[in-house]
Amino acid sequence: MICAALTTACGAGGPGDGRTELTIATFNEFGYEDLIGEYEAAHPDVKITQRKTGQGQPHHQNLFTKLGAGSGLADVEAVEEGYLSQVMAKSGQFNDLDEIGPRIEDDRWLTWKAAAVTTKDGKLIGYGTDIGPLAMCYRKDLFQQAGLPSDPEGVKALFSTWDSYFAAGDKFVEKVQGVAWFDSAAQVYNAMHNQHEVGYYDRQDKLVVDSNPDIRADWTAVTGAVAKGQSARLAAFSPEWNTGFKLGRFATKTCPSWMLGVIETQAGPENQGKWAVADAFPNGGGNWGGSYLTVPKQGKNAKKAAELAAWLTSPEQQIKAFQAKGTFPSQLKALDSPALLERSNPYFGDVKAGALFAAQAKKVTAAQYKGPADGQIQETVFTPALVSVEQGKHADEAWRTAVQGAEKAAK
């Protein structure tokens, strides 16, 4: 997918016309199609080939395979935050962009965005692209049925802390039969877990799953809510989960900025105006999602690749990517742009979603440190363990299974 059969393209030389050909590998939608043409027009000595994969998993599988092989990567490789810990463990195979890239002001990005991709010895191996600041989405009509406040200001108190959130869930499931408070335990737990500065690992890469009180507290709160009937028990992005939006199977959704498009697509036009988004999230701000552009050392045009990556992640280009595909900016100047702040969303009652999520992004104070097997523990250990609780397994037994699974994954 990346540079196969491009023996002349990934080196110093172009397709025979004297231009330098650069390759950039991305996944899903980064909003770069028009930007690449704009860059080429301003840099006639550069030819850019974008290798775009539809989903993140095969893109990253290819990335790690080519890292292991020592060749074959694109000049610029996108990395999603869920895979960042694995990349940081191989940071020596990526260029320090502070060293080879153009001079960039220190406060270009939100502090926590840049910190997550800075090595322990101070090397910056990625330029931040988008982020996923968290708010809470909810069904106004279902809140009204339960006798709960349904306007954005009125619901803020319900979403101020996780205790108040789950307490409101108790009231909801008591009043509204056949409808859950949230979609799945894993979706709520993941959002809670990512708010902590220390997660599965400490900064010395020691696994602290069984000794970190925040993890166990999150587990207890979420599984307690499951026991009280608050979960719809719908695996995220499954067909049943998609249908759950359309049929109103749950009343709230942990809602990163990119989730608005998912809800609109899955709930459909018949539910327009029923969903709302509040500029509040339990226990303050949070982030879910976002990516980086890296420059692997395999490439022969590292400086030009870094220049391209820096340009694509500049405030001006982040706004254009946002307008093209809705990718939410991580640049401070972009977060203050009128083009972002005035952007409204008709599906959610014409709420100024750009301003709402920009404010939520600024509430995030630090990035959680991600250890070597962090993503694997999240996806293949804790998510299945929470599903097992939803299927009837005792929470304490599932916890022991999760701890053992994490220890095994970390070896």
Short mmCIF file of C-alpha atoms in Angstrom, two decimals:
data_model
loop_
_atom_site.label_atom_id
_atom_site.label_comp_id
_atom_site.label_asym_id
_atom_site.label_seq_id
_atom_site.Cartn_x
_atom_site.Cartn_y
_atom_site.Cartn_z
CA MET A 1 0.00 0.00 0.00
CA ILE A 2 2.74 2.43 0.83
CA CYS A 3 5.53 2.42 -1.74
CA ALA A 4 5.32 -0.98 -3.40
CA ALA A 5 6.61 -0.85 -6.95
CA LEU A 6 7.54 2.82 -6.53
CA THR A 7 11.27 2.27 -6.77
CA THR A 8 11.91 5.73 -8.15
CA ALA A 9 9.23 7.53 -6.20
CA CYS A 10 10.42 7.04 -2.65
CA GLY A 11 13.97 8.13 -3.20
CA ALA A 12 15.57 11.41 -4.16
CA GLY A 13 14.41 11.87 -7.75
CA GLY A 14 11.02 12.09 -9.27
CA PRO A 15 9.27 10.56 -12.24
CA GLY A 16 11.90 11.71 -14.71
CA ASP A 17 11.00 15.42 -14.76
CA GLY A 18 13.47 16.58 -12.11
CA ARG A 19 10.85 16.88 -9.36
CA THR A 20 11.19 15.31 -5.93
CA GLU A 21 8.40 12.82 -5.42
CA LEU A 22 7.06 12.48 -1.88
CA THR A 23 4.60 9.89 -0.65
CA ILE A 24 2.17 10.37 2.23
CA ALA A 25 0.23 7.48 3.75
CA THR A 26 -3.04 8.25 5.53
CA PHE A 27 -6.24 6.42 6.52
CA ASN A 28 -9.92 7.31 6.73
CA GLU A 29 -10.39 11.00 5.90
CA PHE A 30 -7.73 13.61 6.65
CA GLY A 31 -9.12 16.20 4.22
CA TYR A 32 -5.84 16.48 2.32
CA GLU A 33 -6.96 15.93 -1.29
CA ASP A 34 -7.28 19.61 -2.25
CA LEU A 35 -4.42 20.62 0.04
CA ILE A 36 -1.97 18.35 -1.78
CA GLY A 37 -2.81 20.02 -5.08
CA GLU A 38 -2.36 23.42 -3.44
CA TYR A 39 1.05 22.45 -2.08
CA GLU A 40 2.21 21.14 -5.46
CA ALA A 41 1.12 24.39 -7.13
CA ALA A 42 3.18 26.40 -4.64
CA HIS A 43 6.13 23.97 -4.85
CA PRO A 44 6.55 23.01 -8.54
CA ASP A 45 9.67 21.03 -7.69
CA VAL A 46 7.62 18.54 -5.62
CA LYS A 47 5.24 15.78 -6.72
CA ILE A 48 3.09 14.18 -3.99
CA THR A 49 1.42 10.78 -4.06
CA GLN A 50 -1.16 10.07 -1.35
CA ARG A 51 -1.71 6.46 -0.28
CA LYS A 52 -5.03 6.41 1.51
CA THR A 53 -6.42 3.35 3.31
CA GLY A 54 -10.09 3.19 4.22
CA GLN A 55 -9.55 2.04 7.80
CA GLY A 56 -6.93 2.62 10.45
CA GLN A 57 -6.15 -0.97 11.38
CA PRO A 58 -4.70 -2.14 8.03
CA HIS A 59 -2.81 1.14 7.67
CA HIS A 60 -1.08 0.67 11.00
CA GLN A 61 -0.50 -3.03 10.42
CA ASN A 62 1.38 -2.06 7.27
CA LEU A 63 3.26 0.64 9.17
CA PHE A 64 4.58 -1.76 11.79
CA THR A 65 5.35 -4.45 9.20
CA LYS A 66 7.46 -2.00 7.17
CA LEU A 67 9.16 -0.67 10.30
CA GLY A 68 10.18 -4.23 11.08
CA ALA A 69 11.38 -4.81 7.52
CA GLY A 70 13.42 -1.62 7.51
CA SER A 71 12.06 -0.34 4.19
CA GLY A 72 8.91 0.43 2.23
CA LEU A 73 7.33 3.22 4.26
CA ALA A 74 6.00 6.47 2.85
CA ASP A 75 7.98 9.68 3.35
CA VAL A 76 5.17 10.90 5.62
CA GLU A 77 3.20 8.38 7.69
CA ALA A 78 0.03 9.19 9.61
CA VAL A 79 -0.36 7.66 13.08
CA GLU A 80 -3.60 7.52 15.09
CA GLU A 81 -3.39 8.13 18.84
CA GLY A 82 -4.56 4.60 19.62
CA TYR A 83 -1.37 3.27 18.03
CA LEU A 84 0.89 6.01 19.34
CA SER A 85 2.31 4.01 22.22
CA GLN A 86 3.63 1.38 19.79
CA VAL A 87 5.17 4.10 17.64
CA MET A 88 6.75 5.81 20.63
CA ALA A 89 8.33 2.48 21.59
CA LYS A 90 10.03 2.59 18.16
CA SER A 91 10.73 6.33 18.23
CA GLY A 92 14.34 5.78 17.14
CA GLN A 93 13.05 4.88 13.67
CA PHE A 94 11.44 8.31 13.22
CA ASN A 95 13.06 11.67 12.60
CA ASP A 96 13.14 14.36 15.27
CA LEU A 97 11.05 17.04 13.57
CA ASP A 98 12.51 19.77 15.76
CA GLU A 99 15.86 18.87 14.19
CA ILE A 100 15.01 18.36 10.52
CA GLY A 101 11.78 20.32 10.16
CA PRO A 102 11.16 24.03 9.63
CA ARG A 103 11.21 26.26 12.71
CA ILE A 104 7.80 26.15 14.37
CA GLU A 105 6.67 28.30 17.26
CA ASP A 106 6.60 26.39 20.54
CA ASP A 107 2.94 27.13 21.19
CA ARG A 108 1.55 26.00 17.85
CA TRP A 109 -0.34 23.06 19.34
CA LEU A 110 -2.35 22.45 22.44
CA THR A 111 0.28 21.52 25.03
CA TRP A 112 -1.01 18.01 25.65
CA LYS A 113 -1.20 17.27 21.92
CA ALA A 114 2.52 17.92 21.40
CA ALA A 115 3.50 16.31 24.70
CA ALA A 116 2.01 12.96 23.71
CA VAL A 117 4.40 12.63 20.77
CA THR A 118 7.53 13.95 22.52
CA THR A 119 10.02 11.31 23.67
CA LYS A 120 11.49 11.19 27.15
CA ASP A 121 14.68 12.80 25.85
CA GLY A 122 12.79 15.64 24.19
CA LYS A 123 12.53 14.56 20.55
CA LEU A 124 9.34 15.53 18.65
CA ILE A 125 8.50 12.69 16.28
CA GLY A 126 5.10 13.85 15.04
CA TYR A 127 3.15 16.94 14.02
CA GLY A 128 -0.37 16.98 15.45
CA THR A 129 -3.28 16.85 13.00
CA ASP A 130 -6.78 16.55 14.45
CA ILE A 131 -8.15 15.93 17.95
CA GLY A 132 -11.39 14.56 19.41
CA PRO A 133 -12.46 16.84 22.29
CA LEU A 134 -15.27 15.30 24.32
CA ALA A 135 -18.74 16.61 25.06
CA MET A 136 -21.93 14.70 25.88
CA CYS A 137 -24.66 14.02 23.33
CA TYR A 138 -28.16 13.12 24.43
CA ARG A 139 -31.73 12.56 23.25
CA LYS A 140 -33.88 15.54 24.27
CA ASP A 141 -37.16 13.67 23.77
CA LEU A 142 -36.08 10.76 25.95
CA PHE A 143 -34.90 13.13 28.69
CA GLN A 144 -38.32 14.77 28.61
CA GLN A 145 -39.98 11.35 28.99
CA ALA A 146 -37.88 10.74 32.09
CA GLY A 147 -38.67 14.13 33.58
CA LEU A 148 -35.05 15.25 33.30
CA PRO A 149 -33.91 18.69 32.09
CA SER A 150 -33.56 18.59 28.30
CA ASP A 151 -32.13 21.97 27.31
CA PRO A 152 -28.33 22.30 26.94
CA GLU A 153 -28.00 24.56 29.99
CA GLY A 154 -30.28 22.43 32.15
CA VAL A 155 -28.39 19.20 31.51
CA LYS A 156 -25.00 20.60 32.52
CA ALA A 157 -25.58 19.69 36.16
CA LEU A 158 -26.34 16.09 35.14
CA PHE A 159 -23.05 15.90 33.24
CA SER A 160 -20.83 17.74 35.73
CA THR A 161 -19.26 14.63 37.31
CA TRP A 162 -19.35 10.91 36.70
CA ASP A 163 -21.25 10.50 39.97
CA SER A 164 -23.95 12.91 38.78
CA TYR A 165 -24.00 11.23 35.36
CA PHE A 166 -24.61 7.74 36.75
CA ALA A 167 -27.10 9.11 39.31
CA ALA A 168 -29.10 10.63 36.45
CA GLY A 169 -28.88 7.27 34.70
CA ASP A 170 -30.52 5.60 37.69
CA LYS A 171 -33.43 8.04 37.47
CA PHE A 172 -33.69 7.60 33.72
CA VAL A 173 -33.91 3.79 33.61
CA GLU A 174 -36.46 3.89 36.42
CA LYS A 175 -38.73 6.21 34.44
CA VAL A 176 -38.25 5.05 30.82
CA GLN A 177 -38.75 1.37 30.14
CA GLY A 178 -36.88 -0.41 27.36
CA VAL A 179 -34.31 2.36 26.85
CA ALA A 180 -30.77 2.37 28.29
CA TRP A 181 -28.83 5.35 29.60
CA PHE A 182 -25.71 4.72 27.49
CA ASP A 183 -24.69 2.51 24.56
CA SER A 184 -21.95 0.30 26.02
CA ALA A 185 -19.77 0.00 29.10
CA ALA A 186 -16.55 0.13 27.09
CA GLN A 187 -17.48 3.42 25.43
CA VAL A 188 -18.04 5.08 28.80
CA TYR A 189 -15.09 3.42 30.53
CA ASN A 190 -12.64 4.38 27.76
CA ALA A 191 -13.64 8.04 28.05
CA MET A 192 -13.26 7.95 31.85
CA HIS A 193 -9.93 6.17 31.72
CA ASN A 194 -8.39 8.57 29.21
CA GLN A 195 -9.00 11.52 31.54
CA HIS A 196 -6.33 10.34 33.98
CA GLU A 197 -2.72 11.43 33.66
CA VAL A 198 -1.62 7.92 34.67
CA GLY A 199 -3.38 5.03 32.99
CA TYR A 200 -2.24 1.44 32.51
CA TYR A 201 1.46 2.40 32.73
CA ASP A 202 3.49 4.88 34.74
CA ARG A 203 6.19 6.96 33.04
CA GLN A 204 8.81 4.33 33.77
CA ASP A 205 6.78 1.89 31.64
CA LYS A 206 5.76 -0.12 34.68
CA LEU A 207 2.34 -1.73 34.38
CA VAL A 208 0.11 -0.30 37.12
CA VAL A 209 -3.29 -1.75 36.19
CA ASP A 210 -3.79 -3.49 39.52
CA SER A 211 -2.31 -0.69 41.64
CA ASN A 212 -3.77 2.41 39.98
CA PRO A 213 -6.83 3.34 42.08
CA ASP A 214 -8.31 5.45 39.28
CA ILE A 215 -8.60 2.43 36.98
CA ARG A 216 -10.35 0.33 39.59
CA ALA A 217 -12.66 3.22 40.52
CA ASP A 218 -13.68 3.66 36.88
CA TRP A 219 -14.26 -0.08 36.57
CA THR A 220 -16.42 -0.15 39.69
CA ALA A 221 -18.52 2.82 38.58
CA VAL A 222 -19.16 1.52 35.07
CA THR A 223 -19.87 -2.09 36.02
CA GLY A 224 -22.14 -0.84 38.81
CA ALA A 225 -24.13 1.11 36.23
CA VAL A 226 -24.33 -2.01 34.06
CA ALA A 227 -25.76 -3.94 37.01
CA LYS A 228 -28.47 -1.29 37.34
CA GLY A 229 -29.53 -1.60 33.70
CA GLN A 230 -27.92 1.56 32.36
CA SER A 231 -26.08 -0.10 29.43
CA ALA A 232 -27.71 -0.98 26.12
CA ARG A 233 -24.96 -3.59 25.73
CA LEU A 234 -24.27 -2.59 22.12
CA ALA A 235 -20.74 -3.08 20.80
CA ALA A 236 -19.51 0.15 19.26
CA PHE A 237 -19.72 0.35 15.46
CA SER A 238 -21.55 -2.97 15.21
CA PRO A 239 -24.71 -3.17 13.06
CA GLU A 240 -26.75 -3.38 16.26
CA TRP A 241 -25.08 -0.24 17.61
CA ASN A 242 -25.81 1.60 14.36
CA THR A 243 -29.44 0.55 14.52
CA GLY A 244 -29.56 1.61 18.18
CA PHE A 245 -29.17 5.25 17.13
CA LYS A 246 -32.04 5.01 14.67
CA LEU A 247 -34.37 3.24 17.12
CA GLY A 248 -33.48 5.29 20.19
CA ARG A 249 -32.08 2.40 22.26
CA PHE A 250 -30.04 4.69 24.53
CA ALA A 251 -30.33 8.27 25.75
CA THR A 252 -26.71 9.52 26.05
CA LYS A 253 -23.47 9.11 24.15
CA THR A 254 -19.91 10.04 25.06
CA CYS A 255 -19.33 12.38 22.17
CA PRO A 256 -15.97 13.35 20.68
CA SER A 257 -16.28 15.98 17.96
CA TRP A 258 -16.17 13.40 15.18
CA MET A 259 -19.11 11.51 16.72
CA LEU A 260 -21.58 14.14 15.53
CA GLY A 261 -21.22 12.88 11.98
CA VAL A 262 -21.63 9.27 13.11
CA ILE A 263 -24.84 10.08 14.99
CA GLU A 264 -26.31 12.02 12.08
CA THR A 265 -25.53 9.20 9.66
CA GLN A 266 -26.81 6.38 11.86
CA ALA A 267 -29.81 8.08 13.48
CA GLY A 268 -30.97 9.36 10.10
CA PRO A 269 -33.06 12.35 9.02
CA GLU A 270 -36.11 11.09 10.92
CA ASN A 271 -34.33 11.85 14.21
CA GLN A 272 -33.06 15.33 13.33
CA GLY A 273 -33.70 17.71 16.23
CA LYS A 274 -34.00 14.91 18.79
CA TRP A 275 -30.28 14.69 19.46
CA ALA A 276 -28.51 17.56 21.23
CA VAL A 277 -24.96 18.18 22.39
CA ALA A 278 -24.06 19.86 25.69
CA ASP A 279 -20.87 21.82 26.27
CA ALA A 280 -20.15 19.71 29.32
CA PHE A 281 -18.40 16.46 30.07
CA PRO A 282 -18.15 14.64 33.41
CA ASN A 283 -15.08 15.54 35.49
CA GLY A 284 -13.95 18.20 33.03
CA GLY A 285 -12.42 17.85 29.60
CA GLY A 286 -11.33 14.80 27.70
CA ASN A 287 -10.05 13.76 24.29
CA TRP A 288 -10.86 10.74 22.15
CA GLY A 289 -9.15 10.42 18.82
CA GLY A 290 -6.75 12.38 16.71
CA SER A 291 -3.63 11.69 14.69
CA TYR A 292 -0.11 12.80 13.84
CA LEU A 293 2.11 13.05 10.78
CA THR A 294 5.51 11.41 11.21
CA VAL A 295 8.63 11.24 9.03
CA PRO A 296 10.26 7.78 9.20
CA LYS A 297 14.02 7.62 8.88
CA GLN A 298 13.65 5.20 5.96
CA GLY A 299 12.87 8.08 3.59
CA LYS A 300 15.56 9.78 1.51
CA ASN A 301 13.85 13.17 1.42
CA ALA A 302 13.30 13.72 5.13
CA LYS A 303 13.65 17.51 5.12
CA LYS A 304 11.19 17.99 2.27
CA ALA A 305 8.86 15.48 3.88
CA ALA A 306 9.01 17.43 7.15
CA GLU A 307 8.26 20.66 5.29
CA LEU A 308 5.17 19.05 3.77
CA ALA A 309 4.02 17.65 7.11
CA ALA A 310 4.55 21.01 8.82
CA TRP A 311 2.54 22.79 6.14
CA LEU A 312 -0.34 20.29 6.24
CA THR A 313 -0.61 20.71 10.02
CA SER A 314 -0.39 24.51 10.06
CA PRO A 315 -3.42 26.42 11.42
CA GLU A 316 -4.53 27.56 7.96
CA GLN A 317 -4.49 24.04 6.52
CA GLN A 318 -6.14 22.53 9.61
CA ILE A 319 -9.09 24.86 9.09
CA LYS A 320 -9.32 23.84 5.41
CA ALA A 321 -9.21 20.15 6.39
CA PHE A 322 -11.93 20.81 8.97
CA GLN A 323 -14.11 22.47 6.34
CA ALA A 324 -13.50 19.59 3.94
CA LYS A 325 -13.93 16.57 6.23
CA GLY A 326 -14.75 17.84 9.73
CA THR A 327 -11.39 16.91 11.27
CA PHE A 328 -11.17 19.05 14.41
CA PRO A 329 -8.02 21.21 14.65
CA SER A 330 -5.31 20.82 17.30
CA GLN A 331 -3.64 24.16 16.55
CA LEU A 332 -4.28 27.01 19.00
CA LYS A 333 -4.68 29.61 16.24
CA ALA A 334 -7.08 27.33 14.38
CA LEU A 335 -9.16 26.90 17.54
CA ASP A 336 -9.67 30.67 17.62
CA SER A 337 -10.57 30.95 13.92
CA PRO A 338 -14.00 32.46 13.06
CA ALA A 339 -14.33 29.75 10.40
CA LEU A 340 -14.35 27.22 13.23
CA LEU A 341 -16.16 29.18 15.94
CA GLU A 342 -19.09 30.17 13.71
CA ARG A 343 -19.63 26.68 12.31
CA SER A 344 -23.10 25.42 13.27
CA ASN A 345 -24.71 21.99 12.99
CA PRO A 346 -28.34 21.92 11.79
CA TYR A 347 -28.87 18.30 12.81
CA PHE A 348 -28.22 19.18 16.45
CA GLY A 349 -30.46 22.24 16.51
CA ASP A 350 -28.02 24.63 14.82
CA VAL A 351 -25.67 24.47 17.80
CA LYS A 352 -22.35 26.22 17.17
CA ALA A 353 -20.47 22.96 17.39
CA GLY A 354 -17.12 24.47 16.42
CA ALA A 355 -17.14 26.87 19.36
CA LEU A 356 -18.49 24.21 21.71
CA PHE A 357 -15.77 21.67 20.98
CA ALA A 358 -13.02 24.33 20.87
CA ALA A 359 -13.96 25.24 24.45
CA GLN A 360 -13.99 21.56 25.44
CA ALA A 361 -10.53 21.04 23.89
CA LYS A 362 -9.07 23.79 26.05
CA LYS A 363 -10.31 22.04 29.20
CA VAL A 364 -7.90 19.15 28.64
CA THR A 365 -4.85 19.78 30.81
CA ALA A 366 -2.53 16.84 30.09
CA ALA A 367 -2.08 13.87 27.83
CA GLN A 368 -2.16 10.45 29.43
CA TYR A 369 1.14 8.63 29.15
CA LYS A 370 0.79 5.56 26.95
CA GLY A 371 3.03 2.56 27.64
CA PRO A 372 4.24 -0.04 25.12
CA ALA A 373 1.15 -2.31 25.10
CA ASP A 374 -1.36 0.38 26.02
CA GLY A 375 -3.51 0.11 22.90
CA GLN A 376 -3.52 -3.68 23.04
CA ILE A 377 -4.62 -3.65 26.69
CA GLN A 378 -7.42 -1.23 25.90
CA GLU A 379 -8.74 -3.03 22.84
CA THR A 380 -8.10 -6.72 23.49
CA VAL A 381 -8.25 -6.90 27.29
CA PHE A 382 -10.47 -4.31 28.93
CA THR A 383 -13.09 -3.94 26.20
CA PRO A 384 -13.80 -7.71 26.06
CA ALA A 385 -13.77 -7.85 29.88
CA LEU A 386 -16.44 -5.17 30.05
CA VAL A 387 -18.48 -6.94 27.39
CA SER A 388 -18.32 -10.09 29.52
CA VAL A 389 -19.82 -8.13 32.44
CA GLU A 390 -22.62 -6.94 30.17
CA GLN A 391 -23.20 -10.58 29.26
CA GLY A 392 -23.56 -11.62 32.90
CA LYS A 393 -20.07 -12.30 34.24
CA HIS A 394 -19.47 -11.05 37.78
CA ALA A 395 -17.58 -7.76 37.78
CA ASP A 396 -14.93 -8.96 40.27
CA GLU A 397 -14.21 -12.08 38.24
CA ALA A 398 -14.00 -10.03 35.03
CA TRP A 399 -11.62 -7.61 36.76
CA ARG A 400 -9.25 -10.44 37.69
CA THR A 401 -9.37 -11.64 34.09
CA ALA A 402 -8.57 -8.15 32.85
CA VAL A 403 -5.61 -7.76 35.20
CA GLN A 404 -4.20 -11.13 34.12
CA GLY A 405 -4.76 -10.24 30.47
CA ALA A 406 -2.97 -6.93 30.89
CA GLU A 407 0.01 -8.61 32.55
CA LYS A 408 0.22 -11.10 29.73
CA ALA A 409 -0.03 -8.37 27.05
CA ALA A 410 2.72 -6.36 28.74
CA LYS A 411 5.27 -9.19 28.70
#
